[in-house]
Tab-separated table of C-alpha atoms and ligand atoms in Angstrom:
chain	number	residue	atom	x	y	z
A	1	MET	CA	-21.250	-12.448	-7.901
A	2	GLU	CA	-22.177	-16.101	-7.506
A	3	HIS	CA	-24.075	-16.328	-4.192
A	4	SER	CA	-24.675	-20.065	-4.261
A	5	LYS	CA	-21.030	-21.095	-4.444
A	6	SER	CA	-19.404	-22.225	-1.230
A	7	TYR	CA	-15.996	-20.705	-0.714
A	8	ASP	CA	-13.068	-21.968	1.373
A	9	ARG	CA	-12.502	-18.510	2.837
A	10	HIS	CA	-14.332	-15.206	3.042
A	11	ILE	CA	-11.801	-12.407	3.081
A	12	LEU	CA	-12.329	-8.699	3.623
A	13	ILE	CA	-9.587	-6.667	1.940
A	14	THR	CA	-9.717	-2.972	2.825
A	15	GLY	CA	-8.220	-0.282	0.616
A	16	GLY	CA	-8.278	-2.480	-2.482
A	17	ALA	CA	-8.837	0.463	-4.835
A	18	GLY	CA	-5.559	2.027	-3.723
A	19	PHE	CA	-2.045	1.388	-4.990
A	20	ILE	CA	-0.888	-1.650	-3.003
A	21	GLY	CA	-4.420	-2.863	-2.223
A	22	SER	CA	-5.246	-3.151	-5.935
A	23	HIS	CA	-2.257	-5.457	-6.444
A	24	VAL	CA	-3.219	-7.544	-3.405
A	25	VAL	CA	-6.851	-7.842	-4.534
A	26	ARG	CA	-5.761	-8.822	-8.057
A	27	LEU	CA	-3.366	-11.463	-6.751
A	28	PHE	CA	-5.932	-13.018	-4.385
A	29	VAL	CA	-8.835	-12.936	-6.872
A	30	ASN	CA	-6.752	-14.579	-9.615
A	31	GLN	CA	-4.753	-16.977	-7.467
A	32	TYR	CA	-7.561	-18.232	-5.231
A	33	PRO	CA	-10.851	-18.784	-7.080
A	34	ASN	CA	-12.079	-20.617	-3.975
A	35	TYR	CA	-11.775	-17.528	-1.805
A	36	GLN	CA	-14.500	-14.923	-1.744
A	37	ILE	CA	-12.786	-11.536	-1.884
A	38	VAL	CA	-14.689	-8.461	-0.754
A	39	ASN	CA	-12.913	-5.190	-1.449
A	40	LEU	CA	-14.032	-2.408	0.906
A	41	ASP	CA	-12.887	1.050	-0.096
A	42	ASN	CA	-14.266	4.513	0.486
A	43	LEU	CA	-12.807	5.835	-2.785
A	44	THR	CA	-11.013	8.809	-1.302
A	45	TYR	CA	-8.814	10.802	-3.690
A	46	ALA	CA	-6.365	7.845	-3.494
A	47	GLY	CA	-8.931	5.169	-4.356
A	48	ASN	CA	-9.360	4.410	-8.028
A	49	LEU	CA	-11.504	1.597	-9.391
A	50	GLU	CA	-9.678	1.948	-12.703
A	51	ASN	CA	-6.796	0.198	-10.876
A	52	ILE	CA	-8.719	-3.083	-10.899
A	53	THR	CA	-10.945	-3.114	-13.982
A	54	ASP	CA	-9.350	-6.418	-15.056
A	55	ILE	CA	-10.845	-8.379	-12.140
A	56	GLU	CA	-14.064	-6.451	-11.438
A	57	THR	CA	-16.321	-9.068	-13.071
A	58	ALA	CA	-14.637	-12.120	-11.495
A	59	ASP	CA	-17.112	-14.459	-9.750
A	60	ASN	CA	-15.196	-14.471	-6.483
A	61	TYR	CA	-14.917	-10.665	-6.271
A	62	THR	CA	-17.237	-8.015	-4.845
A	63	PHE	CA	-16.677	-4.306	-4.337
A	64	GLU	CA	-18.276	-2.494	-1.392
A	65	LYS	CA	-18.002	1.269	-1.101
A	66	GLY	CA	-17.819	2.357	2.513
A	67	ASP	CA	-15.832	3.907	5.315
A	68	ILE	CA	-13.800	1.813	7.751
A	69	THR	CA	-14.675	4.264	10.540
A	70	ASP	CA	-18.431	3.588	10.091
A	71	LEU	CA	-19.137	1.056	12.862
A	72	SER	CA	-22.668	0.058	11.863
A	73	PHE	CA	-21.705	-0.312	8.200
A	74	ILE	CA	-18.779	-2.569	9.123
A	75	GLN	CA	-21.063	-4.642	11.374
A	76	THR	CA	-23.499	-5.076	8.484
A	77	LEU	CA	-20.688	-6.184	6.166
A	78	PHE	CA	-19.440	-8.797	8.638
A	79	GLN	CA	-22.985	-10.180	8.933
A	80	LYS	CA	-23.532	-10.146	5.187
A	81	TYR	CA	-20.331	-11.972	4.223
A	82	SER	CA	-19.328	-13.957	7.359
A	83	PHE	CA	-15.700	-12.964	6.976
A	84	ASP	CA	-13.087	-15.264	8.502
A	85	SER	CA	-10.178	-12.960	7.664
A	86	VAL	CA	-9.338	-9.326	7.176
A	87	ILE	CA	-6.360	-7.998	5.215
A	88	HIS	CA	-6.344	-4.363	6.225
A	89	LEU	CA	-4.658	-1.849	3.920
A	90	ALA	CA	-7.079	1.112	3.861
A	91	ALA	CA	-5.310	4.175	5.177
A	92	GLU	CA	-4.348	7.729	4.529
A	93	SER	CA	-0.845	7.087	3.244
A	94	HIS	CA	0.929	10.246	2.099
A	95	VAL	CA	3.390	11.820	4.566
A	96	ASP	CA	3.104	15.324	3.057
A	97	ARG	CA	-0.688	15.314	3.457
A	98	SER	CA	-0.301	14.097	7.060
A	99	ILE	CA	1.704	17.232	7.794
A	100	THR	CA	-1.125	19.494	6.603
A	101	GLU	CA	-4.129	17.338	7.640
A	102	PRO	CA	-3.075	15.205	10.633
A	103	LEU	CA	-6.595	14.703	11.994
A	104	GLU	CA	-7.719	12.878	8.830
A	105	PHE	CA	-4.874	10.441	9.434
A	106	ILE	CA	-5.849	9.850	13.047
A	107	LYS	CA	-9.457	9.277	12.018
A	108	THR	CA	-8.818	6.818	9.190
A	109	ASN	CA	-5.694	5.071	10.398
A	110	VAL	CA	-6.349	4.875	14.134
A	111	LEU	CA	-10.131	4.984	14.500
A	112	GLY	CA	-10.669	3.043	11.260
A	113	THR	CA	-8.356	0.223	12.336
A	114	ALA	CA	-9.869	0.160	15.829
A	115	THR	CA	-13.370	-0.027	14.324
A	116	LEU	CA	-12.442	-3.025	12.172
A	117	LEU	CA	-10.769	-4.722	15.145
A	118	GLN	CA	-13.770	-4.152	17.383
A	119	VAL	CA	-16.271	-5.569	14.892
A	120	ALA	CA	-13.995	-8.534	14.120
A	121	LYS	CA	-13.625	-9.201	17.849
A	122	GLU	CA	-17.369	-9.031	18.536
A	123	THR	CA	-18.094	-11.309	15.558
A	124	TRP	CA	-15.356	-13.876	16.160
A	125	LYS	CA	-14.919	-13.895	19.957
A	126	ASN	CA	-16.744	-17.193	20.589
A	127	ASP	CA	-14.619	-19.059	18.091
A	128	TRP	CA	-11.240	-17.705	17.107
A	129	ASN	CA	-10.452	-20.846	15.141
A	130	GLY	CA	-9.588	-20.136	11.497
A	131	LYS	CA	-9.844	-16.365	11.946
A	132	LEU	CA	-7.121	-13.870	11.058
A	133	PHE	CA	-6.697	-10.101	11.223
A	134	TYR	CA	-3.729	-9.089	9.058
A	135	HIS	CA	-2.544	-5.484	9.357
A	136	VAL	CA	-0.432	-4.092	6.516
A	137	SER	CA	1.880	-1.447	7.933
A	138	THR	CA	4.968	0.581	7.181
A	139	ASP	CA	8.627	0.654	8.211
A	140	GLU	CA	8.149	4.359	9.020
A	141	VAL	CA	6.861	3.367	12.493
A	142	TYR	CA	10.485	2.619	13.440
A	143	GLY	CA	11.559	6.233	12.953
A	144	SER	CA	14.634	7.358	11.088
A	145	LEU	CA	18.135	5.869	10.765
A	146	SER	CA	21.396	7.749	10.425
A	147	LEU	CA	23.445	7.237	7.264
A	148	GLY	CA	25.269	3.946	7.745
A	149	LYS	CA	24.653	0.226	7.694
A	150	ASP	CA	22.145	-0.351	10.511
A	151	MET	CA	18.645	-1.501	9.564
A	152	PHE	CA	15.198	-1.791	11.107
A	153	THR	CA	14.475	-5.276	12.480
A	154	GLU	CA	11.235	-6.532	14.013
A	155	GLU	CA	12.782	-5.754	17.431
A	156	THR	CA	13.525	-2.090	16.683
A	157	ALA	CA	11.634	0.151	19.135
A	158	TYR	CA	8.871	2.249	17.627
A	159	ASP	CA	9.827	5.906	17.142
A	160	PRO	CA	7.350	7.430	14.670
A	161	ARG	CA	8.079	11.021	13.737
A	162	SER	CA	5.456	12.173	11.211
A	163	PRO	CA	1.691	12.306	11.807
A	164	TYR	CA	1.420	9.505	9.187
A	165	SER	CA	3.872	7.190	10.928
A	166	ALA	CA	2.465	8.064	14.367
A	167	SER	CA	-1.020	7.060	13.186
A	168	LYS	CA	0.279	3.799	11.681
A	169	ALA	CA	2.259	3.045	14.854
A	170	SER	CA	-0.876	3.607	16.889
A	171	SER	CA	-2.889	1.268	14.659
A	172	ASP	CA	-0.154	-1.401	14.953
A	173	HIS	CA	-0.363	-1.099	18.746
A	174	PHE	CA	-4.134	-1.549	18.664
A	175	VAL	CA	-3.779	-4.693	16.553
A	176	ARG	CA	-1.281	-6.151	19.053
A	177	ALA	CA	-3.472	-5.036	21.974
A	178	TYR	CA	-6.414	-7.022	20.554
A	179	SER	CA	-4.158	-10.048	20.288
A	180	HIS	CA	-2.876	-9.739	23.877
A	181	THR	CA	-6.172	-8.783	25.470
A	182	TYR	CA	-8.738	-10.820	23.563
A	183	LYS	CA	-6.509	-13.507	21.945
A	184	MET	CA	-7.410	-12.326	18.475
A	185	PRO	CA	-5.299	-14.153	15.846
A	186	ILE	CA	-3.282	-11.447	14.174
A	187	VAL	CA	-0.273	-10.928	11.980
A	188	LEU	CA	1.464	-7.706	10.945
A	189	SER	CA	3.941	-6.709	8.289
A	190	ASN	CA	5.958	-3.501	8.063
A	191	CYS	CA	7.140	-2.724	4.568
A	192	SER	CA	9.538	-0.253	2.993
A	193	ASN	CA	8.703	2.201	0.158
A	194	ASN	CA	6.816	0.585	-2.715
A	195	TYR	CA	6.969	1.493	-6.385
A	196	GLY	CA	5.199	0.145	-9.466
A	197	SER	CA	2.038	0.458	-11.538
A	198	TYR	CA	-1.119	2.227	-10.295
A	199	GLN	CA	0.650	4.436	-7.734
A	200	PHE	CA	-0.999	7.813	-7.231
A	201	PRO	CA	1.228	10.494	-8.789
A	202	GLU	CA	1.829	12.448	-5.621
A	203	LYS	CA	4.449	9.932	-4.435
A	204	LEU	CA	8.022	10.427	-5.615
A	205	ILE	CA	8.379	7.970	-8.504
A	206	PRO	CA	5.048	8.396	-10.377
A	207	LEU	CA	5.066	12.162	-9.716
A	208	PHE	CA	8.494	12.510	-11.268
A	209	ILE	CA	7.644	10.231	-14.223
A	210	ASN	CA	4.568	12.360	-14.915
A	211	ASN	CA	6.501	15.619	-14.534
A	212	ILE	CA	9.289	14.464	-16.843
A	213	LEU	CA	6.690	13.399	-19.397
A	214	HIS	CA	5.223	16.915	-19.325
A	215	GLU	CA	8.611	18.639	-18.893
A	216	LYS	CA	7.606	20.101	-15.539
A	217	PRO	CA	10.027	20.802	-12.635
A	218	LEU	CA	11.088	17.897	-10.400
A	219	PRO	CA	10.811	19.193	-6.802
A	220	VAL	CA	13.615	17.570	-4.791
A	221	TYR	CA	13.182	18.157	-1.060
A	222	GLY	CA	16.241	19.614	0.685
A	223	ALA	CA	19.521	18.424	-0.812
A	224	GLY	CA	18.035	15.105	-2.002
A	225	LEU	CA	20.243	13.170	0.419
A	226	ASN	CA	17.493	11.187	2.183
A	227	VAL	CA	17.613	7.434	1.692
A	228	ARG	CA	14.703	5.083	1.033
A	229	ASP	CA	14.625	1.296	0.564
A	230	TRP	CA	12.498	0.555	-2.522
A	231	LEU	CA	10.464	-2.573	-3.193
A	232	TRP	CA	8.446	-3.492	-6.287
A	233	VAL	CA	4.782	-3.483	-5.312
A	234	GLU	CA	4.095	-6.908	-6.823
A	235	ASP	CA	6.803	-8.378	-4.584
A	236	HIS	CA	5.047	-6.759	-1.621
A	237	ALA	CA	1.748	-8.353	-2.692
A	238	LYS	CA	3.472	-11.748	-2.924
A	239	ALA	CA	4.929	-11.261	0.555
A	240	ILE	CA	1.438	-10.490	1.892
A	241	ASP	CA	0.150	-13.697	0.264
A	242	VAL	CA	2.921	-15.749	1.917
A	243	ILE	CA	2.458	-14.126	5.334
A	244	PHE	CA	-1.326	-14.466	5.149
A	245	HIS	CA	-1.031	-18.206	4.528
A	246	LYS	CA	2.116	-19.180	6.431
A	247	GLY	CA	2.964	-16.400	8.896
A	248	ARG	CA	3.023	-17.410	12.558
A	249	LEU	CA	0.105	-15.937	14.483
A	250	GLY	CA	0.960	-12.924	16.601
A	251	GLU	CA	4.165	-12.275	14.648
A	252	THR	CA	5.468	-9.260	12.788
A	253	TYR	CA	7.395	-9.565	9.528
A	254	ASN	CA	9.495	-6.808	8.003
A	255	ILE	CA	9.328	-6.610	4.204
A	256	GLY	CA	11.960	-4.765	2.177
A	257	GLY	CA	13.998	-4.821	-0.958
A	258	HIS	CA	17.574	-4.532	0.426
A	259	ASN	CA	17.609	-1.719	-2.078
A	260	GLU	CA	18.649	1.617	-0.601
A	261	TRP	CA	18.810	4.698	-2.769
A	262	GLN	CA	19.614	8.267	-1.931
A	263	ASN	CA	16.784	10.296	-3.476
A	264	ILE	CA	19.015	12.265	-5.807
A	265	ALA	CA	20.715	9.115	-7.135
A	266	LEU	CA	17.351	7.498	-7.784
A	267	ILE	CA	16.097	10.656	-9.503
A	268	ARG	CA	19.172	10.763	-11.753
A	269	LEU	CA	18.625	7.113	-12.720
A	270	LEU	CA	14.968	7.856	-13.436
A	271	CYS	CA	15.959	10.857	-15.574
A	272	ARG	CA	18.435	8.768	-17.563
A	273	LEU	CA	15.910	5.983	-18.207
A	274	MET	CA	13.229	8.515	-19.188
A	275	ASP	CA	15.605	10.265	-21.631
A	276	GLU	CA	16.329	6.893	-23.262
A	277	LYS	CA	12.683	5.833	-23.456
A	278	LEU	CA	11.406	9.208	-24.671
A	279	LYS	CA	14.361	9.523	-27.080
A	280	ARG	CA	15.288	12.875	-25.619
A	281	ASP	CA	18.815	14.266	-25.470
A	282	ASN	CA	20.908	12.704	-22.746
A	283	GLY	CA	20.704	14.995	-19.673
A	284	SER	CA	17.535	16.839	-20.670
A	285	SER	CA	15.337	15.417	-17.845
A	286	GLU	CA	18.014	16.204	-15.230
A	287	LYS	CA	17.658	19.869	-16.164
A	288	LEU	CA	14.160	19.719	-14.625
A	289	ILE	CA	15.581	18.963	-11.153
A	290	THR	CA	14.628	21.820	-8.810
A	291	TYR	CA	15.743	21.840	-5.189
A	292	VAL	CA	12.890	23.007	-2.957
A	293	LYS	CA	12.328	23.584	0.765
A	294	ASP	CA	12.760	20.390	2.752
A	295	ARG	CA	9.773	18.463	4.139
A	296	ALA	CA	9.157	19.311	7.820
A	297	GLY	CA	10.702	16.599	10.014
A	298	HIS	CA	11.936	14.720	6.922
A	299	ASP	CA	13.163	11.256	8.041
A	300	LEU	CA	16.742	10.814	6.846
A	301	ARG	CA	16.965	7.107	6.127
A	302	TYR	CA	14.864	3.945	6.137
A	303	ALA	CA	16.355	0.484	5.635
A	304	ILE	CA	14.680	-2.826	6.308
A	305	ASP	CA	16.182	-6.088	7.437
A	306	ALA	CA	13.783	-8.615	5.885
A	307	SER	CA	15.813	-11.703	6.849
A	308	LYS	CA	13.126	-13.105	9.186
A	309	LEU	CA	10.640	-13.285	6.311
A	310	GLU	CA	13.261	-14.770	4.024
A	311	LYS	CA	14.464	-17.417	6.526
A	312	GLU	CA	11.064	-18.396	7.933
A	313	LEU	CA	8.815	-18.178	4.906
A	314	GLY	CA	11.224	-18.239	1.963
A	315	TRP	CA	10.153	-14.893	0.450
A	316	LYS	CA	12.584	-12.645	-1.347
A	317	PRO	CA	12.212	-9.856	-3.888
A	318	SER	CA	12.081	-11.105	-7.472
A	319	LEU	CA	13.169	-7.992	-9.341
A	320	GLN	CA	16.370	-5.980	-9.430
A	321	PHE	CA	15.654	-2.282	-8.993
A	322	GLU	CA	16.808	-1.009	-12.381
A	323	GLU	CA	14.665	-3.654	-14.104
A	324	GLY	CA	11.690	-2.861	-11.866
A	325	LEU	CA	12.047	0.876	-12.403
A	326	SER	CA	12.309	0.392	-16.159
A	327	LYS	CA	9.154	-1.791	-16.179
A	328	THR	CA	7.398	0.804	-14.041
A	329	ILE	CA	8.271	3.666	-16.392
A	330	ASP	CA	7.094	1.559	-19.342
A	331	TRP	CA	3.783	0.958	-17.576
A	332	TYR	CA	3.154	4.690	-17.025
A	333	LEU	CA	4.166	5.480	-20.609
A	334	GLU	CA	1.794	2.802	-21.906
A	335	ASN	CA	-1.027	3.919	-19.605
A	336	THR	CA	-1.100	7.657	-20.211
A	337	LYS	CA	-4.927	7.528	-20.188
A	338	TRP	CA	-4.876	6.195	-16.614
A	339	LEU	CA	-2.406	8.931	-15.685
A	340	GLU	CA	-4.493	11.622	-17.390
A	341	ASN	CA	-7.667	10.432	-15.646
A	342	VAL	CA	-5.922	10.555	-12.278
A	343	THR	CA	-4.386	13.964	-12.791
A	344	SER	CA	-7.613	15.448	-14.218
A	345	GLY	CA	-9.826	13.914	-11.512
A	346	ASN	CA	-11.882	11.976	-14.085
A	347	TYR	CA	-11.148	8.665	-12.346
A	348	GLN	CA	-13.554	9.707	-9.607
A	349	LYS	CA	-16.456	9.359	-12.042
A	350	TYR	CA	-15.778	5.653	-12.650
A	351	TYR	CA	-17.757	4.446	-9.639
A	352	GLU	CA	-20.873	6.407	-10.653
A	353	ALA	CA	-20.631	5.207	-14.242
A	354	GLN	CA	-19.927	1.527	-13.548
A	355	TYR	CA	-21.402	0.731	-10.159
A	356	GLN	CA	-24.126	3.063	-8.974
A	357	ASN	CA	-26.892	1.717	-11.172
A	358	ARG	CA	-26.046	-1.957	-10.715
B	1	LIG	P1	-3.145	4.406	-1.055
B	1	LIG	O1	-3.266	5.761	-0.452
B	1	LIG	O2	-2.766	4.269	-2.482
B	1	LIG	O3	-4.528	3.626	-0.871
B	1	LIG	C1	-5.288	3.698	0.299
B	1	LIG	C2	-6.705	3.209	-0.029
B	1	LIG	O4	-7.482	3.270	1.177
B	1	LIG	C3	-7.423	4.078	-1.072
B	1	LIG	O5	-8.040	3.256	-2.041
B	1	LIG	C4	-8.471	4.829	-0.252
B	1	LIG	O6	-9.653	5.122	-0.988
B	1	LIG	C5	-8.752	3.840	0.876
B	1	LIG	N1	-9.270	4.510	2.066
B	1	LIG	C6	-8.764	5.614	2.674
B	1	LIG	N2	-9.524	5.954	3.723
B	1	LIG	C7	-10.543	5.037	3.788
B	1	LIG	C8	-11.626	4.841	4.670
B	1	LIG	N3	-11.852	5.692	5.693
B	1	LIG	N4	-12.449	3.791	4.460
B	1	LIG	C9	-12.245	2.938	3.422
B	1	LIG	N5	-11.219	3.079	2.561
B	1	LIG	C10	-10.369	4.111	2.742
B	1	LIG	O7	-2.132	3.636	-0.114
B	1	LIG	P2	-1.073	2.506	-0.461
B	1	LIG	O8	0.200	3.144	-0.829
B	1	LIG	O9	-1.686	1.508	-1.348
B	1	LIG	O10	-0.874	1.851	0.989
B	1	LIG	C11	-1.722	0.795	1.423
B	1	LIG	C12	-1.321	0.403	2.824
B	1	LIG	O11	0.035	-0.022	2.839
B	1	LIG	C13	-1.439	1.546	3.833
B	1	LIG	O12	-1.939	1.010	5.030
B	1	LIG	C14	-0.010	2.023	3.994
B	1	LIG	O13	0.189	2.565	5.273
B	1	LIG	C15	0.764	0.746	3.783
B	1	LIG	N6	2.129	0.910	3.242
B	1	LIG	C16	2.352	1.657	2.126
B	1	LIG	C17	3.631	1.758	1.597
B	1	LIG	C18	3.927	2.522	0.340
B	1	LIG	O14	5.088	2.659	-0.055
B	1	LIG	N7	2.920	3.024	-0.379
B	1	LIG	C19	4.692	1.106	2.241
B	1	LIG	C20	4.426	0.345	3.378
B	1	LIG	C21	3.141	0.248	3.867
B	2	LIG	P1	7.366	9.616	-0.801
B	2	LIG	O1	7.167	8.924	-2.106
B	2	LIG	O2	6.410	10.687	-0.394
B	2	LIG	O3	7.458	8.472	0.323
B	2	LIG	P2	7.851	8.575	1.912
B	2	LIG	O4	7.856	9.989	2.323
B	2	LIG	O5	6.751	7.797	2.564
B	2	LIG	O6	9.186	7.922	2.024
B	2	LIG	O7	8.815	10.247	-0.798
B	2	LIG	C1	9.985	9.457	-1.005
B	2	LIG	C2	11.183	10.360	-0.780
B	2	LIG	O8	11.215	11.365	-1.809
B	2	LIG	C3	11.147	11.101	0.530
B	2	LIG	O9	12.461	11.202	1.067
B	2	LIG	C4	10.641	12.478	0.161
B	2	LIG	C5	11.168	12.678	-1.239
B	2	LIG	N1	10.331	13.511	-2.128
B	2	LIG	C6	10.877	14.595	-2.819
B	2	LIG	O10	12.090	14.900	-2.701
B	2	LIG	N2	10.070	15.339	-3.638
B	2	LIG	C7	8.743	15.044	-3.792
B	2	LIG	O11	8.047	15.776	-4.540
B	2	LIG	C8	8.196	13.922	-3.104
B	2	LIG	C9	6.733	13.558	-3.229
B	2	LIG	C10	9.031	13.173	-2.280
């Protein structure tokens, strides 16, 4: 890292070794050479530095390994880098894990967010000018919709129903509380389900791509009738860029793809595309579909109305779903080494090999 250079902004991005965070870090490092980007990540099972090898030697980029719940460590980081902004993505993010380990979610998502807020407040409180705390959140805080046409808007009342969404709802409330109580400049976005490259293969799309590749069963929860609204991760990263630069302070923006799919329909499309790409007999991947016990408290439907973001800031998704899904499958098929490292656990050795002796 070039210490002597003077940067226009000093930005802390948390969770930048994760799925969405890695795309956000890449976009900011490449797009804004005059911003200093510090990526803070604790490298939990979901954090993978192999997601961002392409930018790890950039002058304006630094990686810091650490825990967002560690108050004194966060204080030291704020002193070291004089951050003016935080883009906060670090979280425990998988609903199924939140059902078996809810306390981890409360610790990271609630206490971790509150710790970052508290240090930012103490550091910035005498001059809020030019400061920003941006919280990246989920549409799952709004609860579950019935099958139909209604959608979540920014005015929809919070109704979280899984330990994951309850912890994210709580962290959203803390961010707004710091704005109301201390006048902290904040912005929030609540996004629908993301898909794309570098997603940990425990989430539906990469898990099923990996299972089809290895001809393993595809575990469909319940009858597969739940509906999700899917957005290409790079479109999410672009939305975060736009909101970070142009979003009105104190506001919330919903981000979504206007792209609802019943799980079983999406899985059938995925199977068809995989058969074509792997040159397998038509219908062979569908034979792997296995209906399993439903997820406890499984939210039926999510759908996002992203018109505020579109009207105010001019953002809209760039990719049609079938094209995005096809590109995504191609990426996993071209990056089988990445997939193997993740599934074998080898990716966790990357930090020791590349960073520890620096
Ligand atoms: P992810 O699980 O892939 O990545 C989370 C990252 O946070 C990992 O790199 C992990 O190592 C890091 N982390 C976890 N605990 C930490 C801690 N205590 N200290 C420091 N780092 C820690 O998650 P993702 O899918 O990239 O989601 C990123 C954010 O976006 C989350 O806040 C999530 O709630 C939100 N979000 C995700 C989706 C989605 O579809 N994946 C949709 C909307 C919003
Ligand atoms: P997931 O990717 O875990 O995202 P979320 O629960 O945050 O929406 O799951 C997407 C949908 O796919 C959800 O309705 C649950 C379902 N699902 C399965 O049917 N089987 C699976 O193995 C997984 C991981 C998810």
